[in-house]
């Protein structure tokens, strides 16, 4: 009993979150010390860069291990303990490989495309709230910005396919473009449901709005359906199996990055995996409460116990669960045909998304939440 | 003080880049590169909007122009063979027309800019609920609201969508299942399957 | 798409006779929702199955090769290196026993003891091959070359050198299937890495001579001995076979007991 009281006391100080982003700190410190501002700026840049490289390596290793175990194999075991340094070795190999540009390719665009592809995930990494105090910038148009940037990401792929001067690359790029633009609609509709529920577009605001329960179950069926639609649509936006027709190996060799080698290929690869992380992190943030611990209505003791787990751990756990599910999809489902893909989006997901948005609006207007908002 | 200087430098840097990219978009003869320059110019003007604290506008700018329109333009260029061709050099007469009319337009625009009083709010602090305000204004029916234009634009887009669908639709006779263009044998097989025509099994494999 | 199919037995009249026939009627195709639900159920079943694989470590089929070398077991049908069958079981067993005894006496491992043996019982290498060349004809890659000679005793064709080119073999097993005498087989051997590709062309037979049954028909051991002649792994008429090529240094021989024994012989022959 004493234990529960201690936890409750700890939680009482913890229950009001005061999130603070790096950008905010920099702005606050600007009148006092410019060096501090510059320091925060540098911290943000270095932090994102470090996260980028670490996530790239870690995710590739994890994907290989998980894929192996889904296929009754062991995966990398040789380089370092449990094969931990396998990705490092592969990266070194890619760095030292020849960076080949096809003779008839559009050279400058060919060089530019991987950077464009990598730009989007890097920007998104800066917007994700990892923890109340770990976030680079929190825009009040967060979700709008994420959607907008997502459309920007198509350009890298399109230009890569175009500039390679190769039929397969071109077809892969066009497929990727059509697919991403189509599925963006469904993903946006699913995001709108969360915006409707939480009444804000800022990511931290959305996390804070889930203090009484995550939107996936607090929004009744609408939240859950939106979650499903978002997971499916964002898997399609990632060009991952079962939606990987842009790089269907059996028909297009490697799709838009067929003609890429060495470091530039590594950039596409990295962008793909970082995109997977950002999508999973956004799913966790929007539907699963982000860094917010698991709370059930007015069960004070239970909520207090949950609050003792640091928010960063909550975020990591939720994100890695979503990542696991996306990988699980990849190693289970067969690839869709192009017409099936378009059928799924335009005739299933999109109408479902509209209907779901309508239901969500009804839920919000009638305030039919399982638990009232703490005000 | 230094922050202001940095702000000014960034503003002029972005502006210069926007102007250069806009010129490139007009002058480049390779269509795809012109489209890319357009994309860069639109993205950088979004950066200018952010500097002016109009974040929603910046987001919409990137969403609609960069993610939508430029991607569409790039798609159109890639789907046609026009990208292999270079744009024709304009004739001398066309150049003169263009030059004179653009200079006139610039004069008019500059005149309008110089004579219009802009009430400068030096310490403009945008409301935190910018998005909410915009949303409410879009749905307001009164004189300050934008409900009518909003609905009109929806109607226009609906017309465009339906028109696009009609144009892109494959025309085929009524009550006929889809077959690849003019496949008469396929028609015959379908007829036979319905018991209306007659196709011997050998015909299907011939 | 799953259609409900019903099968019923009926009696029907065919040419005045009552014949019982199976009548198959196809029901209405399932509706949209039902198809959607069955599709989702199928996807979930798939996910459940792969999760089972993911979760159970005993499902892993990977063999950690160099570590499990001592216990490695390949399936019987694995098609590895081609080998001659040496059907004289008695001699094989004797040889194995001899090696074991030698190892015991010299307090070493069996493979070291095997190295020490220079003069072996020739009867151990009696083979089934008649030199007919069917395998050579059957080989799609021309990886087999059978050299024959005219035997002194039997005055008939017999195998001289059976040369197999591992470097161009694709392990299709056609030679084994073509052999009318059951003289060759595919084994589980697959560790073929060498530093000089000349080592990938070698003789399979250890004796030039007639088929085992012709030798065993002969009673006189002296004549038997004259019927066969020792052949080593490398050397012979084929280019690349061995190390007798102009302008190339001698091949570094692998640390394999058989070939090392041959190595000295061949060096002696070269000089």
Coordinates of N, CA, C and O in Angstrom, one line a residue, chain B residues 47-206:
Chain B
X47 N 9.6 28.7 -47.8 CA 10.5 29.1 -46.8 C 10.3 30.6 -46.4 O 10.4 31.0 -45.3
X48 N 10.1 31.4 -47.4 CA 9.9 32.9 -47.2 C 8.6 33.0 -46.4 O 8.5 33.9 -45.5
X49 N 7.6 32.2 -46.7 CA 6.3 32.3 -45.9 C 6.6 32.0 -44.4 O 6.0 32.6 -43.6
X50 N 7.4 31.0 -44.2 CA 7.7 30.6 -42.9 C 8.4 31.7 -42.1 O 8.1 32.0 -41.0
X51 N 9.3 32.4 -42.8 CA 10.0 33.5 -42.2 C 9.0 34.6 -41.9 O 9.2 35.4 -41.0
X52 N 8.0 34.7 -42.7 CA 6.9 35.8 -42.4 C 5.9 35.3 -41.4 O 4.8 35.9 -41.3
X53 N 6.1 34.1 -40.8 CA 5.3 33.5 -39.8 C 3.9 33.1 -40.4 O 2.9 33.0 -39.7
X54 N 3.9 32.8 -41.7 CA 2.6 32.3 -42.2 C 2.9 30.8 -42.5 O 3.0 30.4 -43.6
X55 N 2.9 30.0 -41.4 CA 3.3 28.6 -41.5 C 2.3 27.8 -42.3 O 2.6 26.9 -43.1
X56 N 1.0 28.1 -42.0 CA 0.0 27.3 -42.7 C 0.1 27.5 -44.2 O 0.0 26.5 -45.0
X57 N 0.3 28.8 -44.6 CA 0.4 29.0 -46.0 C 1.6 28.3 -46.6 O 1.5 27.7 -47.7
X58 N 2.7 28.2 -45.8 CA 3.9 27.5 -46.3 C 3.5 26.1 -46.5 O 3.9 25.5 -47.5
X59 N 2.9 25.5 -45.5 CA 2.5 24.1 -45.6 C 1.6 23.8 -46.8 O 1.9 22.9 -47.6
X60 N 0.6 24.7 -47.0 CA -0.3 24.5 -48.2 C 0.5 24.7 -49.5 O 0.3 23.9 -50.5
X61 N 1.4 25.6 -49.5 CA 2.2 25.9 -50.7 C 3.0 24.6 -51.1 O 2.9 24.2 -52.2
X62 N 3.6 24.0 -50.1 CA 4.4 22.8 -50.4 C 3.4 21.6 -50.8 O 3.7 20.9 -51.8
X63 N 2.4 21.5 -50.0 CA 1.4 20.4 -50.3 C 0.8 20.5 -51.7 O 0.8 19.5 -52.4
X64 N 0.3 21.7 -52.0 CA -0.4 21.8 -53.3 C 0.5 22.0 -54.5 O 0.4 21.3 -55.5
X65 N 1.5 22.9 -54.3 CA 2.3 23.2 -55.5 C 3.4 22.2 -55.7 O 3.5 21.6 -56.8
X66 N 4.2 22.0 -54.7 CA 5.4 21.1 -54.8 C 4.9 19.7 -54.9 O 5.2 18.9 -55.9
X67 N 4.1 19.2 -54.0 CA 3.7 17.9 -53.9 C 2.6 17.5 -55.0 O 2.5 16.4 -55.4
X68 N 1.9 18.5 -55.4 CA 0.8 18.2 -56.3 C 1.1 18.6 -57.7 O 1.3 17.8 -58.6
X69 N 1.2 20.0 -57.9 CA 1.3 20.5 -59.3 C 2.6 20.1 -60.0 O 2.6 19.7 -61.1
X70 N 3.7 20.4 -59.3 CA 5.0 20.1 -59.9 C 5.1 18.6 -60.2 O 5.6 18.2 -61.3
X71 N 4.6 17.8 -59.3 CA 4.7 16.3 -59.5 C 3.9 16.0 -60.8 O 4.3 15.2 -61.6
X72 N 2.7 16.6 -60.9 CA 1.9 16.4 -62.1 C 2.6 16.8 -63.3 O 2.6 16.1 -64.3
X73 N 3.2 18.0 -63.3 CA 3.9 18.5 -64.5 C 5.0 17.5 -64.8 O 5.2 17.1 -66.0
X74 N 5.8 17.0 -63.8 CA 6.9 16.1 -64.1 C 6.3 14.8 -64.7 O 6.8 14.2 -65.6
X75 N 5.2 14.3 -64.1 CA 4.5 13.2 -64.7 C 4.2 13.4 -66.1 O 4.4 12.5 -67.0
X76 N 3.6 14.5 -66.4 CA 3.2 14.8 -67.8 C 4.4 14.8 -68.7 O 4.4 14.2 -69.8
X77 N 5.5 15.4 -68.2 CA 6.7 15.5 -69.1 C 7.2 14.1 -69.3 O 7.6 13.7 -70.4
X78 N 7.2 13.2 -68.2 CA 7.8 11.9 -68.4 C 6.9 11.0 -69.2 O 7.4 10.1 -69.9
X79 N 5.6 11.2 -69.2 CA 4.7 10.3 -69.9 C 4.7 10.6 -71.4 O 4.5 9.8 -72.2
X80 N 5.0 11.8 -71.8 CA 5.1 12.2 -73.2 C 6.6 12.2 -73.6 O 7.5 12.1 -72.8
X81 N 6.8 12.3 -74.9 CA 8.1 12.3 -75.4 C 8.7 13.7 -75.4 O 9.8 13.9 -75.9
X82 N 7.9 14.6 -75.0 CA 8.3 16.0 -75.1 C 9.7 16.3 -74.5 O 10.4 17.2 -74.9
X83 N 10.0 15.5 -73.5 CA 11.2 15.7 -72.7 C 12.5 15.5 -73.6 O 13.5 16.1 -73.3
X84 N 12.3 14.6 -74.6 CA 13.5 14.4 -75.4 C 13.7 15.6 -76.3 O 14.9 15.8 -76.8
X85 N 12.7 16.3 -76.6 CA 12.9 17.5 -77.5 C 13.2 18.7 -76.6 O 12.8 18.8 -75.5
X86 N 13.9 19.6 -77.2 CA 14.2 20.9 -76.6 C 13.1 21.9 -77.0 O 12.6 21.8 -78.1
X87 N 12.9 22.8 -76.1 CA 11.9 23.8 -76.4 C 12.4 24.7 -77.6 O 13.6 24.9 -77.7
X88 N 11.5 25.1 -78.5 CA 12.0 25.9 -79.6 C 12.5 27.3 -79.1 O 12.0 27.8 -78.2
X89 N 13.5 27.7 -79.9 CA 13.9 29.1 -79.5 C 12.9 30.1 -80.1 O 12.4 29.9 -81.2
X90 N 12.5 31.1 -79.4 CA 11.4 32.0 -79.9 C 11.9 32.8 -81.1 O 13.1 33.1 -81.2
X91 N 11.0 33.2 -81.9 CA 11.3 34.0 -83.0 C 11.6 35.4 -82.6 O 11.3 35.8 -81.5
X92 N 12.3 36.2 -83.4 CA 12.7 37.6 -83.0 C 11.5 38.4 -82.6 O 11.5 39.1 -81.6
X93 N 10.5 38.3 -83.5 CA 9.3 39.1 -83.3 C 8.6 38.7 -81.9 O 8.3 39.6 -81.1
X94 N 8.5 37.4 -81.7 CA 8.0 37.0 -80.4 C 8.7 37.5 -79.2 O 8.2 37.9 -78.2
X95 N 10.1 37.5 -79.4 CA 10.9 38.0 -78.3 C 10.6 39.5 -78.0 O 10.5 39.9 -76.9
X96 N 10.4 40.2 -79.1 CA 10.1 41.7 -78.9 C 8.8 41.8 -78.2 O 8.7 42.6 -77.2
X97 N 7.8 41.1 -78.7 CA 6.4 41.2 -78.1 C 6.6 40.9 -76.6 O 6.1 41.6 -75.7
X98 N 7.2 39.7 -76.3 CA 7.4 39.3 -74.9 C 8.1 40.3 -74.1 O 7.6 40.6 -73.0
X99 N 9.2 40.8 -74.6 CA 10.0 41.7 -73.8 C 9.2 43.0 -73.5 O 9.1 43.4 -72.3
X100 N 8.6 43.5 -74.5 CA 7.8 44.8 -74.3 C 6.7 44.6 -73.3 O 6.5 45.3 -72.3
X101 N 5.9 43.5 -73.5 CA 4.8 43.3 -72.6 C 5.2 43.0 -71.2 O 4.6 43.5 -70.2
X102 N 6.3 42.2 -71.0 CA 6.7 42.0 -69.6 C 7.3 43.2 -69.0 O 7.0 43.4 -67.8
X103 N 8.0 44.0 -69.7 CA 8.4 45.3 -69.1 C 7.2 46.2 -68.7 O 7.2 46.7 -67.6
X104 N 6.2 46.2 -69.6 CA 5.0 47.0 -69.3 C 4.4 46.5 -68.0 O 4.0 47.2 -67.1
X105 N 4.3 45.1 -68.0 CA 3.6 44.5 -66.8 C 4.4 44.8 -65.5 O 3.9 45.1 -64.5
X106 N 5.8 44.8 -65.6 CA 6.6 45.1 -64.5 C 6.4 46.5 -64.0 O 6.3 46.8 -62.8
X107 N 6.3 47.4 -65.0 CA 6.0 48.8 -64.6 C 4.7 49.0 -63.9 O 4.6 49.6 -62.8
X108 N 3.7 48.3 -64.4 CA 2.4 48.4 -63.8 C 2.4 47.8 -62.4 O 1.9 48.4 -61.4
X109 N 3.1 46.7 -62.2 CA 3.2 46.0 -60.9 C 3.9 46.9 -60.0 O 3.5 47.1 -58.8
X110 N 5.1 47.4 -60.4 CA 5.9 48.3 -59.5 C 5.1 49.5 -59.1 O 5.1 49.9 -57.9
X111 N 4.4 50.1 -60.1 CA 3.5 51.3 -59.8 C 2.5 50.9 -58.7 O 2.4 51.7 -57.7
X112 N 1.9 49.8 -58.9 CA 0.8 49.4 -57.9 C 1.5 49.2 -56.5 O 0.9 49.6 -55.5
X113 N 2.6 48.5 -56.5 CA 3.3 48.2 -55.2 C 3.7 49.5 -54.5 O 3.6 49.7 -53.3
X114 N 4.2 50.5 -55.3 CA 4.7 51.7 -54.7 C 3.6 52.6 -54.2 O 3.7 53.3 -53.2
X115 N 2.4 52.6 -54.9 CA 1.4 53.5 -54.5 C 0.5 53.0 -53.5 O -0.3 53.7 -52.8
X116 N 0.5 51.6 -53.3 CA -0.4 51.0 -52.3 C 0.2 51.2 -50.9 O 1.4 50.8 -50.7
X117 N -0.5 51.7 -49.9 CA 0.0 51.7 -48.6 C -0.1 50.4 -47.9 O -1.2 49.8 -47.9
X118 N 1.0 49.8 -47.4 CA 0.9 48.6 -46.7 C 1.1 48.9 -45.2 O 2.1 49.4 -44.8
X119 N 0.0 48.7 -44.4 CA 0.2 48.9 -42.9 C 1.1 47.9 -42.3 O 0.8 46.7 -42.3
X120 N 2.3 48.3 -42.0 CA 3.4 47.4 -41.5 C 3.1 47.1 -40.0 O 3.1 48.1 -39.2
X121 N 3.0 45.9 -39.7 CA 3.0 45.5 -38.3 C 4.3 45.0 -37.9 O 4.7 43.8 -38.1
X122 N 5.1 45.8 -37.3 CA 6.5 45.4 -37.1 C 6.6 44.3 -36.0 O 7.5 43.5 -36.1
X123 N 5.8 44.3 -35.0 CA 5.9 43.3 -34.0 C 4.7 42.3 -34.2 O 4.0 42.0 -33.3
X124 N 4.6 41.8 -35.4 CA 3.4 40.9 -35.7 C 3.6 39.6 -34.9 O 4.6 38.9 -35.1
X125 N 2.7 39.3 -34.0 CA 2.8 38.0 -33.3 C 1.5 37.2 -33.8 O 0.4 37.5 -33.4
X126 N 1.8 36.3 -34.6 CA 0.6 35.5 -35.2 C 0.0 34.7 -34.0 O 0.6 34.3 -33.1
X127 N -1.3 34.6 -34.2 CA -2.0 33.8 -33.2 C -1.6 32.4 -33.3 O -1.3 31.8 -34.3
X128 N -1.6 31.7 -32.1 CA -1.2 30.3 -32.1 C -2.2 29.4 -32.8 O -1.9 28.4 -33.4
X129 N -3.4 29.9 -32.8 CA -4.5 29.1 -33.4 C -4.8 29.5 -34.8 O -6.0 29.6 -35.2
X130 N -3.7 29.8 -35.5 CA -3.9 30.2 -36.9 C -4.8 29.3 -37.7 O -5.7 29.7 -38.4
X131 N -4.5 28.0 -37.6 CA -5.2 27.0 -38.4 C -6.7 27.0 -38.0 O -7.5 27.0 -38.9
X132 N -7.0 27.0 -36.7 CA -8.4 27.0 -36.3 C -9.1 28.2 -36.9 O -10.2 28.1 -37.4
X133 N -8.4 29.4 -36.8 CA -9.1 30.6 -37.4 C -9.4 30.5 -38.9 O -10.5 30.8 -39.3
X134 N -8.4 29.9 -39.6 CA -8.6 29.8 -41.0 C -9.8 28.8 -41.3 O -10.6 29.1 -42.1
X135 N -9.8 27.7 -40.5 CA -10.8 26.8 -40.7 C -12.2 27.4 -40.4 O -13.1 27.2 -41.2
X136 N -12.3 28.1 -39.3 CA -13.6 28.7 -39.0 C -14.0 29.7 -40.1 O -15.2 29.8 -40.4
X137 N -13.0 30.5 -40.5 CA -13.3 31.5 -41.5 C -13.9 30.9 -42.8 O -14.8 31.4 -43.5
X138 N -13.3 29.7 -43.1 CA -13.7 29.0 -44.4 C -15.1 28.6 -44.3 O -15.8 28.4 -45.3
X139 N -15.6 28.3 -43.0 CA -17.0 27.8 -42.9 C -18.0 28.8 -42.5 O -19.1 28.5 -42.2
X140 N -17.5 30.1 -42.4 CA -18.4 31.2 -41.9 C -19.3 31.7 -43.1 O -18.7 31.8 -44.2
X141 N -20.5 31.9 -42.8 CA -21.4 32.3 -43.9 C -21.5 33.8 -44.1 O -21.9 34.3 -45.1
X142 N -21.2 34.6 -43.0 CA -21.3 36.0 -43.1 C -20.4 36.7 -44.1 O -19.8 36.1 -44.9
X143 N -20.3 38.0 -44.0 CA -19.6 38.8 -45.0 C -18.1 38.5 -44.8 O -17.3 38.6 -45.7
X144 N -17.7 38.2 -43.5 CA -16.3 37.9 -43.3 C -15.9 36.5 -43.6 O -14.7 36.1 -43.5
X145 N -16.9 35.7 -43.9 CA -16.6 34.2 -44.1 C -16.3 33.9 -45.6 O -16.5 34.7 -46.5
X146 N -15.8 32.7 -45.8 CA -15.4 32.3 -47.2 C -16.2 31.1 -47.6 O -15.6 30.3 -48.4
X147 N -17.4 30.9 -47.0 CA -18.1 29.6 -47.3 C -18.4 29.5 -48.8 O -18.2 28.4 -49.4
X148 N -18.9 30.6 -49.4 CA -19.3 30.5 -50.8 C -18.1 30.2 -51.7 O -18.2 29.3 -52.5
X149 N -17.0 31.0 -51.6 CA -15.9 30.6 -52.5 C -15.4 29.2 -52.3 O -15.0 28.5 -53.2
X150 N -15.4 28.8 -51.0 CA -14.9 27.5 -50.7 C -15.8 26.4 -51.4 O -15.2 25.5 -52.1
X151 N -17.1 26.6 -51.3 CA -18.0 25.6 -52.0 C -17.8 25.7 -53.5 O -17.9 24.7 -54.2
X152 N -17.7 26.9 -54.0 CA -17.5 27.1 -55.5 C -16.3 26.3 -55.9 O -16.3 25.7 -57.0
X153 N -15.2 26.5 -55.2 CA -14.0 25.8 -55.6 C -14.2 24.3 -55.5 O -13.7 23.6 -56.4
X154 N -14.9 23.8 -54.5 CA -15.2 22.4 -54.5 C -15.9 21.9 -55.7 O -15.6 20.9 -56.3
X155 N -16.9 22.8 -56.1 CA -17.7 22.4 -57.3 C -16.8 22.4 -58.5 O -16.9 21.4 -59.3
X156 N -15.9 23.4 -58.6 CA -15.0 23.4 -59.8 C -14.1 22.2 -59.8 O -14.0 21.5 -60.9
X157 N -13.6 21.8 -58.6 CA -12.8 20.6 -58.6 C -13.5 19.4 -59.0 O -13.0 18.5 -59.7
X158 N -14.8 19.3 -58.5 CA -15.6 18.2 -58.8 C -15.8 18.0 -60.3 O -15.7 16.9 -60.9
X159 N -16.1 19.2 -60.9 CA -16.3 19.2 -62.4 C -15.0 18.7 -63.1 O -15.0 17.9 -64.0
X160 N -13.9 19.2 -62.6 CA -12.6 18.8 -63.2 C -12.4 17.3 -63.0 O -12.0 16.6 -64.0
X161 N -12.7 16.8 -61.8 CA -12.5 15.3 -61.6 C -13.4 14.5 -62.5 O -12.9 13.6 -63.2
X162 N -14.6 14.9 -62.6 CA -15.6 14.1 -63.5 C -15.1 14.3 -65.0 O -15.1 13.3 -65.7
X163 N -14.7 15.5 -65.3 CA -14.3 15.7 -66.7 C -13.1 14.8 -67.0 O -13.0 14.1 -68.0
X164 N -12.1 14.8 -66.1 CA -10.9 14.0 -66.3 C -11.3 12.5 -66.4 O -10.8 11.8 -67.3
X165 N -12.2 12.0 -65.6 CA -12.6 10.6 -65.6 C -13.2 10.3 -66.9 O -13.0 9.3 -67.5
X166 N -14.1 11.2 -67.4 CA -14.8 11.0 -68.7 C -13.8 10.9 -69.8 O -13.9 10.0 -70.7
X167 N -12.8 11.8 -69.8 CA -11.8 11.8 -70.9 C -11.0 10.5 -70.8 O -10.7 9.9 -71.9
X168 N -10.6 10.1 -69.6 CA -9.7 9.0 -69.5 C -10.4 7.6 -69.7 O -9.8 6.6 -69.8
X169 N -11.8 7.6 -69.6 CA -12.5 6.4 -69.6 C -12.3 5.7 -71.0 O -12.4 6.3 -72.0
X170 N -12.2 4.4 -70.9 CA -12.1 3.6 -72.1 C -13.6 3.4 -72.6 O -14.4 2.9 -71.8
X171 N -13.8 3.7 -73.8 CA -15.2 3.5 -74.3 C -15.4 2.1 -74.9 O -14.5 1.6 -75.6
X172 N -16.4 1.5 -74.5 CA -16.7 0.2 -75.1 C -18.2 0.0 -75.1 O -19.0 0.7 -74.4
X173 N -18.7 -0.9 -75.9 CA -20.2 -1.1 -76.1 C -20.8 -1.4 -74.7 O -20.2 -2.0 -73.9
X174 N -22.1 -1.1 -74.6 CA -22.8 -1.3 -73.4 C -22.9 -2.8 -73.2 O -23.0 -3.6 -74.1
X175 N -23.0 -3.2 -71.9 CA -23.3 -4.6 -71.5 C -22.2 -5.6 -72.1 O -22.5 -6.8 -72.2
X176 N -21.1 -5.1 -72.4 CA -20.0 -6.0 -72.9 C -18.9 -6.0 -71.8 O -18.6 -5.0 -71.3
X177 N -18.4 -7.2 -71.5 CA -17.3 -7.3 -70.6 C -16.1 -6.7 -71.2 O -16.0 -6.6 -72.5
X178 N -15.2 -6.3 -70.4 CA -13.9 -5.7 -70.9 C -13.1 -6.7 -71.6 O -12.8 -7.8 -71.1
X179 N -12.7 -6.3 -72.9 CA -11.7 -7.2 -73.5 C -10.6 -6.2 -74.0 O -10.8 -5.1 -74.2
X180 N -9.4 -6.8 -74.3 CA -8.4 -5.9 -74.8 C -8.7 -5.5 -76.2 O -9.3 -6.3 -77.0
X181 N -8.4 -4.3 -76.5 CA -8.9 -3.6 -77.7 C -9.3 -4.4 -78.9 O -8.4 -5.0 -79.6
X182 N -10.5 -4.6 -79.2 CA -11.0 -5.2 -80.5 C -10.7 -6.6 -80.6 O -10.5 -7.1 -81.7
X183 N -10.7 -7.3 -79.4 CA -10.4 -8.8 -79.5 C -11.7 -9.5 -79.8 O -12.5 -9.8 -79.0
X184 N -11.9 -9.7 -81.1 CA -13.2 -10.3 -81.5 C -13.3 -11.8 -81.1 O -14.4 -12.2 -80.7
X185 N -12.2 -12.5 -81.1 CA -12.2 -13.8 -80.6 C -12.7 -13.9 -79.1 O -13.5 -14.7 -78.8
X186 N -12.2 -13.0 -78.4 CA -12.6 -12.9 -77.0 C -14.1 -12.7 -76.9 O -14.8 -13.4 -76.1
X187 N -14.6 -11.8 -77.7 CA -16.1 -11.6 -77.7 C -16.8 -12.9 -78.0 O -17.8 -13.2 -77.4
X188 N -16.3 -13.6 -79.0 CA -17.0 -14.9 -79.4 C -16.9 -15.9 -78.3 O -17.9 -16.5 -78.0
X189 N -15.8 -15.9 -77.6 CA -15.7 -16.9 -76.5 C -16.7 -16.5 -75.4 O -17.4 -17.3 -74.8
X190 N -16.8 -15.2 -75.1 CA -17.7 -14.7 -74.1 C -19.2 -15.1 -74.5 O -19.9 -15.6 -73.7
X191 N -19.5 -14.9 -75.8 CA -20.8 -15.2 -76.3 C -21.1 -16.7 -76.1 O -22.2 -17.1 -75.6
X192 N -20.1 -17.5 -76.4 CA -20.2 -18.9 -76.3 C -20.4 -19.4 -74.9 O -21.3 -20.2 -74.6
X193 N -19.7 -18.7 -74.0 CA -19.8 -19.0 -72.6 C -21.2 -18.7 -72.1 O -21.7 -19.4 -71.2
X194 N -21.9 -17.7 -72.7 CA -23.2 -17.4 -72.3 C -24.3 -18.3 -73.0 O -25.5 -18.1 -72.8
X195 N -23.8 -19.2 -73.9 CA -24.7 -20.1 -74.6 C -25.3 -19.4 -75.8 O -26.3 -19.9 -76.3
X196 N -24.8 -18.2 -76.2 CA -25.5 -17.5 -77.3 C -24.8 -17.8 -78.6 O -25.4 -17.8 -79.7
X197 N -23.5 -18.0 -78.6 CA -22.8 -18.2 -79.8 C -22.3 -19.7 -79.9 O -22.7 -20.5 -79.1
X198 N -21.4 -19.9 -80.8 CA -20.9 -21.3 -80.9 C -19.5 -21.3 -81.2 O -19.0 -20.7 -82.2
X199 N -18.7 -21.8 -80.3 CA -17.3 -21.9 -80.5 C -16.9 -23.3 -80.2 O -17.1 -23.8 -79.1
X200 N -16.2 -23.9 -81.1 CA -15.7 -25.3 -80.8 C -14.5 -25.2 -79.9 O -13.8 -24.2 -80.0
X201 N -14.3 -26.2 -79.1 CA -13.2 -26.1 -78.1 C -11.9 -25.8 -78.8 O -11.0 -25.1 -78.3
X202 N -11.7 -26.4 -80.0 CA -10.5 -26.2 -80.7 C -10.2 -24.7 -81.1 O -9.0 -24.3 -81.1
X203 N -11.3 -24.0 -81.3 CA -11.1 -22.6 -81.7 C -10.4 -21.8 -80.6 O -9.6 -20.9 -80.9
X204 N -10.6 -22.1 -79.4 CA -10.0 -21.3 -78.3 C -8.5 -21.5 -78.3 O -7.8 -20.6 -77.9
X205 N -8.0 -22.6 -78.7 CA -6.6 -22.8 -78.7 C -5.9 -22.5 -80.0 O -4.7 -22.4 -80.0
X206 N -6.7 -22.3 -81.0 CA -6.1 -22.0 -82.3 C -5.4 -20.7 -82.4 O -5.8 -19.8 -81.6

